[in-house]
Amino acid sequence: MYLCRTFKNQFTSQKAPSSLKNTFQAGILLWWLIRYVTYQKKTVLGGLMKKLKRQDLFCTKCYLNGEWADAADKSTLNVDNPATGEILGTVPNCKTKETKKVIDDAHTAFKIWKKLTPKERGAYLVKWYNLIEENKEDLARILTLEQGKPIAESLGEIALGNSYMTWFAEEGKRAYGQTIPAPRPGIRPITYQKPVGVVFAITPWNFPISLVLRKIAPALAAGCTIVVKPAGITPFSAIALFKLAEEAGIPKGVVNIITGNAKVIGEEVCTNPKVRKISFTGSTPVGKAIMAKATCTMKRFSMELGGNAPFVMFDDANMDHAINCAIGSKFRNAGQTCVSTNRFIIQKGICDKFIATYKEQFPSLVVAEGTDPSSIIGPLVNQEALDNIESLVADAVAKGAKIVLGGKKHALGGLFFEPTLILGMTKEMRIYKEEIFGPIAAIMTFETEEEAIELANDTEFGLASYLMTTDLGRAWRVAESLEYGLVGINDAGLALCEAPFGGVKESGMGKEGAHEGLLDYMETRYALMGGIGA
Ligand code: ADP
């Protein structure tokens, strides 16, 4: 009513206004319009979140030292639903002051947490794991609403991320040191593993739950405390995890989540000496910038950066395996993963058959909102992502590529893009050189094994690669020649809590998962015990 009256007053003023007054009134009108539209969007989305079994899991605050907090200056940032463009809610826009304080608090908590036994720390992880498992449907809904991926994929992501919790709960007990054979009488050189200290984790939007858990689980198991900064566009599913951390009774200051301006928070994280390790997943340029900025405090880094995955298929490959892998590795999360196939490199003799069989699968790739049970491909995450893949397609076509399927925005509009098949990729095209991050499968051919290896390695990236062959000797030879941290031989499901996930070259450093993943949060110390006799 008030809004209506205000509008009415604006239009029915009887006095002859001066031009200054006119401008002022127009300004007020515009302000009310923006507020009105924003209000409407919030109301619509509030309804979607109301479908949660536990309303409290949709939380719009940070968890800092065991308290739910706003930004000191109360400012906030909007978070959208990429499927509709509507505003889901806001998160605190924290800055330097809050970042510094939470790092101090995590540092205080570290003094106690590191003294717990691995079994005690593991018990907290298991409690948290159980709560995540109990609430996975709500978590999946929040994840899908803010990120866009189909609900089934969100559930898969949660199961994968949570598997790291129980695995590291056990592995923390196996942070063994060594006793080194003495090179002279009367001494015993020994090593032991100690937690590095406060960890700051910076995570991206494409796996907002699993990449958070993949960092928290080994950090806590090792005896570190942690502060997480999720991606600004997908913070709510990560915040929901911390609601469950509180319920699991994890002591205050041990796990924290802060949202806000990435650059401002990043500046403090990089220069603060109390942060002993930065665990980052994101783009190569931002990873490099963080490392450069943080050299002044000599921290440790885990850097899981960009990729340009080749999918090398030989004539002798099993077609069913290859097609399954070609679908999974390309279209999971609408192609927005760092391990997505970027370049299909197919041997000449089998290429036509591969294309024909692959094409048959495209009608089953249903494009729809992630909350629709039939959805296989959701929207892209934002306009920037959509613009980028449109320009990649235009560049490929201009350089002679042929679009066989898709190639444009989907009829649904918004951020939806058609699953796309492109033939005739060449080295000159941007789709060959850059990370695509969209549902575009681009194909080129090769003739010899040497040529395939050369093409596959022709990139500055070195994260994931895929190799399809049934020849055992070739599988060994080519896998070992691929300059990648990960090689999927006749399989595309590379992320496992039991295995060391991580890239080489400009795809980064460090491992997530496996025993190496635990050691990444620990430092080896050495003591020499002397005077013990011969
Ligand atoms: P993506 O392309 O996946 O969004 P980014 O590298 O841009 O990858 O972002 C990954 C994470 O890094 C996000 O949480 C983002 O907010 C954060 N980030 C971006 N720029 C900076 C920065 N200068 N310092 C610290 N964190 C940053």
GROMACS .gro file of C-alpha atoms in nm, residues 344-349 351-352 355 424-425 443-447 451 455:
model
   18
  344PHE     CA    1   3.841  -3.534  -2.829
  345ILE     CA    2   4.144  -3.675  -3.015
  346ILE     CA    3   4.022  -3.982  -3.204
  347GLN     CA    4   4.218  -4.222  -3.425
  348LYS     CA    5   4.116  -4.194  -3.792
  349GLY     CA    6   4.001  -4.554  -3.841
  351CYS     CA    7   3.637  -4.170  -3.583
  352ASP     CA    8   3.328  -4.197  -3.808
  355ILE     CA    9   3.082  -3.975  -3.410
  424GLY     CA   10   3.721  -3.039  -3.751
  425MET     CA   11   3.888  -2.886  -3.444
  443ILE     CA   12   3.667  -3.356  -3.221
  444MET     CA   13   3.992  -3.387  -3.415
  445THR     CA   14   4.171  -3.693  -3.554
  446PHE     CA   15   4.520  -3.848  -3.542
  447GLU     CA   16   4.697  -4.134  -3.718
  451GLU     CA   17   5.102  -3.799  -3.292
  455LEU     CA   18   4.863  -3.352  -2.944
   0.00000   0.00000   0.00000
